Short mmCIF file of C-alpha atoms in Angstrom, two decimals:
data_model
loop_
_atom_site.label_atom_id
_atom_site.label_comp_id
_atom_site.label_asym_id
_atom_site.label_seq_id
_atom_site.Cartn_x
_atom_site.Cartn_y
_atom_site.Cartn_z
CA MET B 1 -18.67 -29.57 31.06
CA THR B 2 -15.44 -31.99 29.89
CA ASN B 3 -12.92 -29.18 28.95
CA ALA B 4 -12.08 -29.19 24.93
CA VAL B 5 -9.53 -27.82 22.99
CA LEU B 6 -9.73 -26.88 19.64
CA ARG B 7 -6.64 -26.51 17.46
CA ILE B 8 -6.74 -23.44 15.29
CA ALA B 9 -3.95 -22.00 13.35
CA LEU B 10 -4.20 -19.01 11.83
CA ALA B 11 -2.87 -18.47 7.71
CA GLN B 12 -1.30 -15.54 6.53
CA ILE B 13 -1.50 -15.67 2.83
CA ASN B 14 -0.55 -12.99 -0.58
CA PRO B 15 -3.44 -13.94 -2.56
CA THR B 16 -3.59 -11.82 -5.54
CA VAL B 17 -6.54 -10.24 -6.67
CA GLY B 18 -9.40 -12.19 -9.22
CA ASP B 19 -7.22 -15.33 -9.77
CA ILE B 20 -10.05 -17.29 -7.89
CA GLU B 21 -8.90 -20.52 -8.88
CA ALA B 22 -4.50 -20.18 -7.22
CA ASN B 23 -5.72 -18.68 -4.71
CA ALA B 24 -7.67 -21.78 -4.11
CA GLN B 25 -5.08 -23.44 -4.81
CA LEU B 26 -2.58 -21.77 -2.53
CA ILE B 27 -5.71 -22.57 1.05
CA ILE B 28 -5.94 -25.95 0.02
CA ASP B 29 -1.76 -25.97 0.48
CA GLU B 30 -2.03 -23.52 3.99
CA THR B 31 -4.22 -25.96 5.11
CA THR B 32 -2.41 -29.17 3.98
CA ARG B 33 1.26 -27.74 5.73
CA ALA B 34 -0.85 -26.54 8.75
CA ARG B 35 -2.26 -29.86 9.42
CA GLU B 36 1.60 -31.31 9.23
CA THR B 37 3.29 -28.84 11.07
CA HIS B 38 0.58 -27.46 13.38
CA ASN B 39 -0.98 -30.93 13.85
CA ALA B 40 -4.02 -27.52 13.36
CA ASP B 41 -8.44 -29.53 13.94
CA CYS B 42 -8.74 -25.46 11.84
CA VAL B 43 -7.37 -23.68 9.64
CA VAL B 44 -8.27 -19.47 9.21
CA PHE B 45 -8.46 -17.54 6.45
CA THR B 46 -8.01 -14.26 5.77
CA GLU B 47 -10.90 -11.22 4.10
CA LEU B 48 -11.82 -12.26 0.75
CA GLY B 49 -8.95 -14.35 0.47
CA LEU B 50 -10.56 -16.76 -2.34
CA SER B 51 -11.11 -13.71 -4.31
CA GLY B 52 -7.88 -11.66 -2.80
CA TYR B 53 -9.04 -8.02 -1.56
CA PRO B 54 -9.84 -5.63 -2.89
CA PRO B 55 -11.71 -6.80 -6.07
CA GLU B 56 -13.84 -4.35 -6.53
CA ASP B 57 -16.36 -4.04 -9.61
CA LEU B 58 -15.01 -7.81 -9.96
CA LEU B 59 -17.79 -8.34 -7.51
CA LEU B 60 -21.03 -6.98 -10.49
CA ARG B 61 -18.82 -10.27 -13.59
CA SER B 62 -21.74 -12.31 -13.79
CA GLY B 63 -18.78 -14.63 -14.05
CA LEU B 64 -17.32 -14.22 -10.51
CA TYR B 65 -19.73 -16.36 -8.31
CA PRO B 66 -19.58 -19.73 -10.47
CA ARG B 67 -15.85 -19.16 -10.38
CA ILE B 68 -16.40 -19.33 -6.80
CA GLU B 69 -19.22 -21.59 -6.27
CA ASN B 70 -16.25 -24.48 -8.38
CA ALA B 71 -13.20 -22.66 -5.85
CA LEU B 72 -15.06 -23.61 -3.17
CA ALA B 73 -16.19 -27.64 -3.94
CA THR B 74 -13.20 -28.13 -4.85
CA ILE B 75 -11.88 -27.47 -1.11
CA GLU B 76 -14.08 -29.14 0.50
CA SER B 77 -12.82 -32.34 -2.05
CA ALA B 78 -9.74 -31.71 -0.18
CA LEU B 79 -9.81 -31.22 2.43
CA ARG B 80 -12.20 -33.51 4.41
CA ASP B 81 -10.28 -33.64 7.78
CA THR B 82 -10.20 -30.49 8.99
CA ALA B 83 -11.56 -27.98 9.54
CA VAL B 84 -11.47 -24.51 7.04
CA ILE B 85 -12.78 -20.46 7.38
CA ILE B 86 -12.53 -19.37 4.20
CA GLY B 87 -13.19 -15.52 2.64
CA THR B 88 -14.53 -15.22 0.33
CA PRO B 89 -18.08 -12.95 -1.87
CA LEU B 90 -20.88 -14.93 -2.43
CA ARG B 91 -24.62 -13.37 -3.85
CA GLU B 92 -27.58 -14.49 -3.16
CA GLY B 93 -29.96 -12.84 -5.49
CA ASP B 94 -28.97 -9.69 -5.99
CA ASP B 95 -26.89 -9.09 -2.99
CA ILE B 96 -23.53 -10.39 -2.51
CA PHE B 97 -22.11 -10.93 0.74
CA ASN B 98 -18.56 -9.67 2.35
CA SER B 99 -19.20 -13.43 3.50
CA ALA B 100 -17.09 -16.42 5.66
CA VAL B 101 -17.95 -19.59 4.72
CA VAL B 102 -16.54 -22.02 7.28
CA LEU B 103 -16.50 -25.98 5.20
CA HIS B 104 -16.60 -28.51 8.31
CA GLN B 105 -17.70 -31.55 9.28
CA GLY B 106 -19.39 -31.32 5.23
CA GLN B 107 -21.33 -28.59 5.58
CA ARG B 108 -20.86 -25.29 4.76
CA HIS B 109 -21.39 -22.65 7.36
CA VAL B 110 -22.07 -18.21 6.37
CA TYR B 111 -21.43 -15.19 7.65
CA ARG B 112 -21.53 -11.90 6.15
CA LYS B 113 -19.83 -9.39 7.32
CA ARG B 114 -21.98 -6.67 9.29
CA GLU B 115 -20.31 -3.54 9.58
CA LEU B 116 -18.56 -2.53 5.77
CA PRO B 117 -15.33 0.19 5.87
CA ASN B 118 -17.12 3.70 3.32
CA TYR B 119 -14.12 5.86 4.33
CA GLY B 120 -10.26 6.20 2.73
CA VAL B 121 -9.45 3.31 0.76
CA PHE B 122 -12.56 1.23 1.08
CA ASP B 123 -15.58 1.32 -0.59
CA GLU B 124 -17.69 -1.97 0.66
CA LYS B 125 -21.03 0.10 -0.04
CA ARG B 126 -20.49 -0.02 -2.99
CA HIS B 127 -20.42 -3.83 -3.88
CA PHE B 128 -22.12 -5.12 -0.50
CA THR B 129 -25.00 -6.36 1.85
CA ARG B 130 -24.50 -5.84 4.89
CA SER B 131 -26.24 -8.33 7.85
CA GLU B 132 -27.01 -8.75 10.53
CA GLN B 133 -26.95 -12.58 11.45
CA PRO B 134 -24.15 -13.75 13.98
CA LEU B 135 -22.91 -17.14 13.66
CA VAL B 136 -20.81 -19.02 15.70
CA VAL B 137 -19.70 -22.15 14.88
CA ALA B 138 -19.23 -25.23 17.38
CA ILE B 139 -15.26 -27.25 16.29
CA ASN B 140 -13.66 -29.99 17.91
CA GLY B 141 -16.48 -29.24 20.75
CA VAL B 142 -15.24 -25.24 21.01
CA ASN B 143 -17.42 -22.23 20.36
CA VAL B 144 -16.02 -19.79 17.28
CA GLY B 145 -17.68 -16.95 17.02
CA ILE B 146 -16.56 -15.21 13.34
CA THR B 147 -16.07 -11.78 12.16
CA ILE B 148 -15.25 -10.04 9.56
CA CYS B 149 -12.51 -6.53 9.83
CA GLU B 150 -14.21 -4.09 10.59
CA ASP B 151 -17.07 -5.80 13.34
CA VAL B 152 -14.25 -5.62 15.72
CA TRP B 153 -14.24 -0.93 15.81
CA PHE B 154 -18.40 -2.22 16.47
CA SER B 155 -18.72 -3.35 19.87
CA ASP B 156 -21.86 -4.73 19.01
CA VAL B 157 -20.83 -6.45 16.58
CA ALA B 158 -18.49 -8.83 19.01
CA LYS B 159 -22.06 -8.56 22.11
CA ALA B 160 -23.96 -10.49 19.53
CA ALA B 161 -21.10 -13.61 18.53
CA CYS B 162 -20.49 -14.54 22.24
CA GLY B 163 -24.04 -13.23 23.65
CA ALA B 164 -24.74 -17.02 20.63
CA GLY B 165 -22.31 -18.69 22.83
CA ALA B 166 -18.84 -17.92 21.55
CA GLN B 167 -15.96 -18.76 23.20
CA VAL B 168 -13.05 -17.59 20.91
CA LEU B 169 -13.68 -14.68 18.76
CA VAL B 170 -11.71 -15.33 15.10
CA SER B 171 -11.70 -12.65 12.59
CA LEU B 172 -10.85 -12.59 9.52
CA ASN B 173 -8.56 -8.56 7.83
CA ALA B 174 -7.91 -7.52 4.90
CA SER B 175 -6.85 -4.46 6.72
CA PRO B 176 -3.86 -1.93 4.59
CA PHE B 177 -0.99 -0.62 6.11
CA ASP B 178 0.19 3.22 6.28
CA LEU B 179 2.21 4.68 9.54
CA HIS B 180 -0.30 4.04 12.65
CA ASN B 181 -2.55 1.85 11.74
CA GLN B 182 -1.82 -1.58 14.43
CA GLN B 183 -1.74 0.56 17.04
CA GLN B 184 -5.44 1.21 16.50
CA ARG B 185 -5.41 -2.60 15.54
CA ASP B 186 -4.40 -4.16 18.82
CA LEU B 187 -6.69 -1.03 20.39
CA GLN B 188 -10.00 -2.27 19.66
CA VAL B 189 -9.18 -6.37 19.34
CA ARG B 190 -7.60 -5.20 23.10
CA ALA B 191 -12.06 -3.18 24.13
CA ARG B 192 -13.05 -6.38 22.45
CA ILE B 193 -12.07 -8.75 24.07
CA ASN B 194 -12.40 -6.39 27.65
CA GLU B 195 -15.70 -6.04 26.50
CA ASN B 196 -17.26 -10.13 26.03
CA ASN B 197 -13.78 -12.36 27.73
CA VAL B 198 -12.86 -13.68 25.34
CA PRO B 199 -9.53 -14.72 23.43
CA VAL B 200 -9.28 -12.68 19.66
CA VAL B 201 -7.56 -15.06 16.94
CA TYR B 202 -6.79 -12.02 14.60
CA VAL B 203 -6.00 -13.11 10.93
CA ASN B 204 -4.45 -10.17 8.07
CA GLN B 205 -3.64 -10.42 4.31
CA VAL B 206 -0.34 -9.69 3.67
CA GLY B 207 1.09 -8.57 0.10
CA GLY B 208 0.56 -5.71 -3.08
CA GLN B 209 -2.67 -5.15 -4.51
CA ASP B 210 -2.20 -2.10 -6.53
CA GLU B 211 -2.06 0.91 -4.39
CA VAL B 212 -2.90 -0.92 -1.26
CA VAL B 213 -0.25 -2.75 0.47
CA PHE B 214 -1.20 -5.61 3.77
CA ASP B 215 1.24 -5.72 5.90
CA GLY B 216 -0.56 -9.31 8.07
CA TYR B 217 1.14 -9.17 11.81
CA SER B 218 -1.63 -11.52 13.48
CA MET B 219 -1.67 -11.67 16.12
CA ILE B 220 -3.14 -14.35 18.97
CA VAL B 221 -4.38 -12.07 22.34
CA ASP B 222 -5.81 -13.72 24.91
CA LYS B 223 -8.12 -13.35 27.69
CA SER B 224 -6.36 -10.48 28.83
CA GLY B 225 -5.32 -8.84 26.23
CA GLU B 226 -1.87 -10.28 25.94
CA VAL B 227 -0.86 -10.69 22.64
CA VAL B 228 0.69 -13.70 22.78
CA TRP B 229 1.56 -14.27 19.17
CA ARG B 230 3.46 -11.86 17.23
CA MET B 231 3.20 -12.25 13.31
CA PRO B 232 5.91 -10.84 10.63
CA GLN B 233 4.73 -8.37 8.61
CA PHE B 234 5.32 -8.02 4.16
CA GLU B 235 5.54 -11.51 4.71
CA SER B 236 3.14 -14.99 4.49
CA ALA B 237 3.20 -16.75 7.61
CA MET B 238 2.22 -19.68 9.83
CA ALA B 239 1.44 -19.42 13.82
CA ALA B 240 -1.30 -22.30 15.35
CA VAL B 241 -3.26 -22.08 19.29
CA ASP B 242 -4.68 -24.97 21.56
CA VAL B 243 -7.71 -22.40 22.66
CA ALA B 244 -9.97 -24.03 25.09
CA ASN B 245 -14.24 -23.92 25.14
CA ASP B 246 -12.13 -22.17 28.93
CA GLY B 247 -11.32 -19.94 26.76
CA SER B 248 -7.81 -20.48 27.85
CA LEU B 249 -4.47 -20.14 25.04
CA SER B 250 -1.86 -22.39 25.32
CA ASN B 251 0.91 -23.77 22.80
CA ALA B 252 1.08 -21.32 20.53
CA ALA B 253 4.78 -21.85 17.84
CA GLY B 254 5.15 -20.50 13.79
CA ASP B 255 6.29 -17.95 11.94
CA ALA B 256 6.86 -15.31 14.67
CA ALA B 257 8.68 -11.73 14.37
CA PRO B 258 9.14 -8.50 16.62
CA LEU B 259 8.17 -5.14 15.19
CA PRO B 260 10.78 -3.68 12.51
CA LYS B 261 11.24 0.34 13.91
CA GLU B 262 9.25 2.72 12.32
CA LEU B 263 12.22 2.89 9.63
CA ARG B 264 12.07 -0.18 7.99
CA THR B 265 8.51 -0.96 8.53
CA ILE B 266 7.50 1.61 5.87
CA TYR B 267 11.45 0.79 3.94
CA ASN B 268 9.43 -2.84 3.98
CA ALA B 269 6.09 -1.15 2.96
CA LEU B 270 7.07 -0.49 -0.40
CA VAL B 271 9.60 -2.97 -1.12
CA CYS B 272 6.70 -5.31 -0.78
CA GLY B 273 4.86 -3.60 -2.86
CA THR B 274 7.43 -2.59 -6.04
CA ARG B 275 7.58 -6.19 -5.87
CA ASP B 276 4.39 -7.37 -5.87
CA TYR B 277 3.46 -4.81 -8.70
CA VAL B 278 5.81 -5.89 -10.15
CA ASN B 279 5.30 -9.65 -9.63
CA LYS B 280 1.72 -10.17 -10.23
CA ASN B 281 1.15 -7.61 -13.33
CA GLY B 282 3.95 -10.02 -14.76
CA PHE B 283 6.26 -7.89 -15.71
CA ALA B 284 10.27 -9.18 -16.68
CA GLY B 285 11.52 -6.42 -14.29
CA ALA B 286 12.02 -2.61 -14.29
CA VAL B 287 13.74 0.04 -14.94
CA ILE B 288 14.75 3.74 -13.75
CA GLY B 289 16.45 6.81 -14.87
CA LEU B 290 18.50 7.33 -12.52
CA SER B 291 19.44 10.81 -12.28
CA GLY B 292 21.96 11.22 -9.33
CA GLY B 293 19.74 13.31 -7.53
CA ILE B 294 18.51 11.31 -3.88
CA ASP B 295 15.09 10.28 -5.02
CA SER B 296 16.05 7.52 -8.15
CA ALA B 297 18.24 6.22 -5.58
CA LEU B 298 16.06 5.23 -3.59
CA THR B 299 13.44 4.55 -6.00
CA LEU B 300 16.74 2.12 -7.50
CA ALA B 301 18.19 0.65 -3.62
CA ILE B 302 13.87 -0.57 -3.62
CA ALA B 303 13.89 -1.72 -6.73
CA SER B 304 17.05 -3.57 -6.49
CA ASP B 305 15.73 -5.72 -2.98
CA ALA B 306 11.71 -5.98 -3.98
CA LEU B 307 13.10 -7.81 -7.65
CA GLY B 308 16.67 -8.81 -7.49
CA ALA B 309 18.96 -6.79 -8.77
CA GLU B 310 19.41 -9.40 -11.53
CA ARG B 311 15.78 -7.55 -12.59
CA VAL B 312 16.91 -3.72 -12.87
CA GLN B 313 17.91 -1.88 -15.22
CA ALA B 314 19.44 1.81 -14.56
CA VAL B 315 19.63 4.28 -17.59
CA MET B 316 21.01 7.85 -16.81
CA MET B 317 19.91 10.31 -19.48
CA PRO B 318 22.40 13.03 -19.16
CA PHE B 319 21.63 16.84 -20.80
CA ASP B 320 23.75 19.58 -20.56
CA TYR B 321 22.91 20.70 -16.66
CA THR B 322 23.99 17.28 -15.36
CA SER B 323 26.51 18.03 -13.31
CA GLN B 324 29.55 15.60 -13.66
CA MET B 325 28.58 14.59 -9.90
CA SER B 326 25.17 13.71 -10.79
CA ARG B 327 27.00 10.61 -13.65
CA ASP B 328 29.61 9.71 -11.06
CA ASP B 329 27.06 9.45 -8.24
CA ALA B 330 24.59 7.20 -10.34
CA ALA B 331 27.31 5.39 -12.11
CA GLN B 332 28.55 4.28 -8.10
CA GLN B 333 25.12 3.77 -7.24
CA ALA B 334 24.68 0.95 -9.75
CA GLN B 335 27.50 -0.05 -9.72
CA THR B 336 27.24 -0.91 -6.15
CA LEU B 337 24.13 -2.74 -6.62
CA GLY B 338 25.08 -4.81 -9.33
CA VAL B 339 22.11 -3.99 -11.69
CA GLU B 340 22.33 -2.68 -15.57
CA TYR B 341 23.07 0.17 -16.43
CA SER B 342 22.86 2.11 -19.70
CA VAL B 343 24.45 5.83 -20.06
CA ILE B 344 21.88 7.69 -23.07
CA PRO B 345 22.43 11.60 -23.94
CA ILE B 346 19.97 13.16 -24.98
CA LYS B 347 20.72 17.20 -26.31
CA SER B 348 20.46 15.15 -29.56
CA ALA B 349 16.56 14.15 -29.32
CA TYR B 350 16.61 17.54 -26.81
CA ASN B 351 17.53 19.47 -30.63
CA SER B 352 15.14 18.37 -32.54
CA PHE B 353 12.52 18.39 -30.86
CA VAL B 354 13.29 22.27 -30.49
CA ASP B 355 14.23 22.06 -34.84
CA ALA B 356 10.60 21.28 -34.96
CA LEU B 357 8.83 23.62 -32.58
CA ALA B 358 10.98 26.37 -33.89
CA ASP B 359 8.70 28.23 -36.23
CA GLU B 360 5.47 27.71 -33.34
CA PHE B 361 8.15 29.12 -30.54
CA ALA B 362 9.87 32.30 -33.09
CA GLY B 363 9.60 34.61 -31.22
CA LEU B 364 8.91 33.23 -27.93
CA PRO B 365 11.27 34.01 -25.45
CA ARG B 366 12.54 30.41 -22.77
CA ASP B 367 11.00 29.41 -20.43
CA THR B 368 10.20 26.43 -18.29
CA THR B 369 8.40 24.76 -21.83
CA GLU B 370 12.25 23.77 -22.19
CA GLU B 371 12.96 22.11 -19.01
CA ASN B 372 9.62 19.64 -19.94
CA ILE B 373 10.62 19.09 -23.09
CA GLN B 374 13.60 17.50 -21.64
CA ALA B 375 11.76 15.19 -18.89
CA ARG B 376 9.65 13.93 -21.91
CA CYS B 377 13.22 13.09 -23.67
CA ARG B 378 13.97 10.74 -20.75
CA GLY B 379 9.87 9.08 -20.86
CA VAL B 380 10.02 8.56 -24.26
CA LEU B 381 13.65 6.62 -24.19
CA LEU B 382 11.81 4.80 -20.86
CA MET B 383 9.34 3.91 -22.14
CA ALA B 384 10.70 2.40 -25.18
CA ILE B 385 13.11 0.80 -23.34
CA SER B 386 9.97 -0.65 -20.97
CA ASN B 387 8.35 -2.03 -24.18
CA LYS B 388 11.06 -3.85 -25.75
CA LYS B 389 12.27 -5.73 -21.77
CA ARG B 390 8.27 -5.82 -20.51
CA ARG B 391 10.24 -4.31 -17.99
CA ILE B 392 7.91 -1.98 -15.73
CA VAL B 393 8.80 1.90 -15.99
CA LEU B 394 8.98 2.79 -12.25
CA THR B 395 9.03 6.32 -11.83
CA THR B 396 11.07 8.18 -8.86
CA GLY B 397 8.49 11.13 -7.35
CA ASN B 398 7.73 11.37 -3.84
CA LYS B 399 4.29 12.77 -2.42
CA SER B 400 5.93 16.45 -1.73
CA GLU B 401 6.53 16.98 -5.00
CA MET B 402 3.02 15.38 -6.73
CA ALA B 403 1.39 17.59 -3.70
CA VAL B 404 2.58 20.89 -6.51
CA GLY B 405 3.10 19.73 -8.80
CA TYR B 406 6.92 19.69 -9.21
CA ALA B 407 7.01 17.73 -11.82
CA THR B 408 6.59 17.15 -15.55
CA LEU B 409 3.29 15.27 -17.23
CA TYR B 410 4.27 13.02 -20.21
CA GLY B 411 8.02 12.93 -18.64
CA ASP B 412 9.53 12.48 -15.57
CA MET B 413 5.57 11.10 -14.36
CA ALA B 414 5.59 8.42 -17.05
CA GLY B 415 5.92 5.43 -16.49
CA GLY B 416 3.43 2.92 -14.87
CA PHE B 417 4.21 2.35 -10.89
CA ALA B 418 5.16 4.79 -8.51
CA PRO B 419 7.39 3.51 -5.13
CA LEU B 420 7.16 6.72 -3.60
CA LYS B 421 4.19 8.28 -4.29
CA ASP B 422 2.79 8.73 -1.11
CA VAL B 423 6.39 9.20 1.02
CA PRO B 424 7.40 12.52 1.66
CA LYS B 425 10.35 14.03 0.78
CA THR B 426 11.90 13.85 4.66
CA LEU B 427 11.27 10.81 4.57
CA VAL B 428 12.75 10.14 2.00
CA TYR B 429 15.97 12.03 3.14
CA ARG B 430 15.66 9.66 6.04
CA LEU B 431 14.95 6.33 4.14
CA ALA B 432 18.50 6.95 2.22
CA GLU B 433 19.78 7.22 5.03
CA PHE B 434 18.24 3.77 6.62
CA CYS B 435 19.79 2.07 3.27
CA ASN B 436 22.32 3.43 4.25
CA GLN B 437 23.06 2.39 7.78
CA GLN B 438 20.92 -1.47 7.47
CA ALA B 439 23.11 -1.90 4.80
CA GLY B 440 27.16 -1.01 6.68
CA LYS B 441 27.96 1.46 3.20
CA GLU B 442 27.47 3.80 0.75
CA ILE B 443 24.23 2.24 -1.36
CA ILE B 444 23.14 5.41 -1.44
CA PRO B 445 25.91 7.88 -2.17
CA GLN B 446 26.77 10.27 0.72
CA ARG B 447 26.41 12.90 -1.11
CA VAL B 448 23.27 12.24 -3.28
CA ILE B 449 21.77 12.70 0.69
CA ASP B 450 23.95 15.88 1.67
CA ARG B 451 23.86 17.91 -1.50
CA PRO B 452 20.55 20.26 -2.17
CA PRO B 453 18.07 18.21 -4.24
CA SER B 454 17.25 19.64 -8.32
CA ALA B 455 15.59 18.26 -11.58
CA GLU B 456 19.38 19.66 -13.14
CA LEU B 457 16.35 20.97 -15.36
CA ALA B 458 18.38 24.59 -16.02
CA PRO B 459 21.61 26.39 -15.10
CA ASP B 460 22.52 26.49 -11.47
CA GLN B 461 18.80 24.97 -9.91
CA VAL B 462 17.80 24.44 -6.48
CA ASP B 463 13.96 23.17 -5.95
CA GLN B 464 13.94 25.79 -3.05
CA ASP B 465 14.02 28.50 -6.23
CA SER B 466 11.07 27.64 -6.37
CA LEU B 467 9.09 25.38 -2.80
CA PRO B 468 9.71 26.49 0.72
CA PRO B 469 11.91 25.19 2.69
CA TYR B 470 10.94 21.36 2.75
CA ASP B 471 11.51 20.47 6.35
CA GLU B 472 8.51 23.71 6.09
CA LEU B 473 6.19 22.56 2.86
CA ASP B 474 6.11 18.47 4.32
CA ILE B 475 4.36 20.20 7.56
CA ILE B 476 2.05 22.68 5.66
CA LEU B 477 0.98 19.09 2.69
CA GLN B 478 0.88 17.30 5.73
CA ARG B 479 -1.79 19.20 7.65
CA TYR B 480 -4.00 20.01 4.32
CA ILE B 481 -3.11 17.13 2.35
CA GLU B 482 -3.50 14.34 5.40
CA GLU B 483 -4.82 15.81 8.10
CA ASP B 484 -7.92 18.57 6.18
CA TRP B 485 -6.60 21.95 8.01
CA SER B 486 -8.24 25.07 7.12
CA VAL B 487 -5.85 27.58 5.62
CA ASP B 488 -6.11 30.26 9.30
CA ASP B 489 -5.44 26.38 10.54
CA ILE B 490 -2.31 26.20 9.61
CA VAL B 491 -1.58 29.98 10.18
CA ASN B 492 -2.31 29.97 14.28
CA ASP B 493 0.23 26.71 13.98
CA GLY B 494 2.78 29.39 12.55
CA PHE B 495 3.49 29.36 9.15
CA ASP B 496 3.65 32.27 7.44
CA ARG B 497 0.03 32.96 5.92
CA ALA B 498 1.38 33.64 2.31
CA THR B 499 3.00 30.73 1.86
CA VAL B 500 0.61 28.90 3.05
CA VAL B 501 -1.97 30.19 0.35
CA ARG B 502 0.97 29.36 -2.38
CA VAL B 503 1.33 26.11 -1.13
CA VAL B 504 -1.84 25.34 -1.16
CA GLN B 505 -3.07 26.75 -4.16
CA MET B 506 -0.22 24.75 -5.54
CA VAL B 507 -1.82 21.58 -4.55
CA VAL B 508 -5.49 22.48 -6.02
CA ARG B 509 -4.16 24.00 -9.03
CA ASN B 510 -2.65 19.74 -10.03
CA GLU B 511 -4.56 17.78 -8.60
CA TYR B 512 -5.29 17.11 -13.23
CA LYS B 513 -1.55 16.04 -13.36
CA ARG B 514 -1.93 13.75 -10.11
CA ARG B 515 -5.12 12.64 -11.84
CA GLN B 516 -2.71 10.78 -14.41
CA ALA B 517 -0.07 9.56 -12.07
CA PRO B 518 0.64 5.80 -12.14
CA PRO B 519 -0.47 4.31 -9.03
CA GLY B 520 1.94 4.34 -5.76
CA VAL B 521 2.62 2.12 -2.41
CA ARG B 522 0.34 3.49 0.47
CA VAL B 523 2.39 3.61 3.38
CA THR B 524 0.64 6.93 4.90
CA LYS B 525 -3.09 7.78 6.17
CA ARG B 526 -3.75 9.20 3.90
CA ALA B 527 -1.93 8.89 -0.36
CA PHE B 528 -3.38 10.53 -3.49
CA GLY B 529 -5.74 8.63 -5.45
CA ARG B 530 -8.54 5.94 -3.61
CA ASP B 531 -7.84 7.85 -0.68
CA ARG B 532 -8.21 11.99 -1.94
CA ARG B 533 -10.58 12.93 -3.72
CA TYR B 534 -10.62 16.08 -4.54
CA PRO B 535 -12.43 17.12 -7.55
CA ILE B 536 -9.99 17.80 -10.61
CA THR B 537 -12.97 21.30 -11.77
CA SER B 538 -13.69 23.47 -8.15
CA GLY B 539 -14.32 26.68 -7.25
CA PHE B 540 -13.91 26.19 -3.44
CA GLU B 541 -9.79 27.52 -4.44
CA LYS B 542 -11.61 30.98 -5.04
CA ASN B 543 -11.39 31.90 -1.03
CA THR B 544 -8.54 29.83 0.19
CA SER B 545 -9.03 30.66 3.46
CA ASN B 546 -11.68 27.83 3.27
CA HIS B 547 -9.66 24.88 2.03
#
């Protein structure tokens, strides 16, 4: 048999959901670059790269599909000399398919995704119909088998493609980031290689889409299961490799980067998700309430890295209980980062609200109501700045606080995006230390990291007055929220029953708050929002041991 070689380029792109024409132009531009830079014969794009992923109920809009067809025709006309493999939704009668379209030598070949995920952040069975027909296309004498994302997690799909003659498997992906997902991807790809003795070209989307962030980290893996090329995380990139019809690989080249350590990876995910949410939604920049505490300090660092200091404003809104340390540390961080900094005292606004409510509150003792008024004054000011300056308000609450309701609805929860929404408090501290270590200076003042956390809504207030220590709280929350452990399971793991019951009851009781919280970057395997769908109204908590 004549030795044929196909040069495949992997285009790790950051599409925008619904912007079909811009995504089509991105595909044309990247294919042209792959041809000029890598002399590519074929360019592979990501899952649903033409529509962006996930398109959700845009798939139900009848006007989507004529735009898809026009875009495919435009791409086909512009790229006659290069084969392209494009992920796109296609509608056939009443069925919608998550598809890969191969445009090659004036012909279209279509693969329809077989395995439709319907767990975690995925909801593909809501929209798509599955298909069991494999697709193998001969390009430059090499038989290319196509799979899409979830397909690679199932033996039968790869076996069907190889049974139809595939000499290399190409996998189009939109696989979201979480702390452990990359290890699972590697395991699944190697399993398919071991079963079929073919190399795999794995192309993954990059960029943020609402709560979900895609890390890219695309890879080329040979028949022995060795990764011969790994692409960067959280940035658009390109690579190429020669694939022979005996399944051997050679001449890999392109953009490459080693896997960063855990804290760098998480931080990059937060920066990427924040940048894309702000930019893709057309905001001029971001505004943050900078309290002098660690959560707002980390949020400001993330925003500055995501958008540039010139697009970020920090606002200190002191009240009677705001310590001088908080005022000084906030000013120091804003100056260090070079962001715009404002100080707006809230005492007069607070007094106006309290005076207006004097008759309503007559004879009633002070309680958390007055604390919440402080937080809501701050929320009003930040939202006014947002409206006037077209800067999105980035809220600063972390996952631990959101879990137990340690936040004020329409106060510190008021805003458009929450970078730390899925970051437990203990991880907040580690990321703050990481920021300073990487910068070689105190981006976040060390006092902010060292001092006991406090909302400063009452005299001498600290979080641990009303919450378990965060080291303990975060483990309980992880067991309950991410691992679905029961109260009994957590208690048997060594925790005090009364503490566990109280924490679980707080989580359940505050679901209504979380439903009204802004979206934020998902970095754990189960985030609030798309990942965890819990009823607001439920009698399940009547027997807490069943949780």
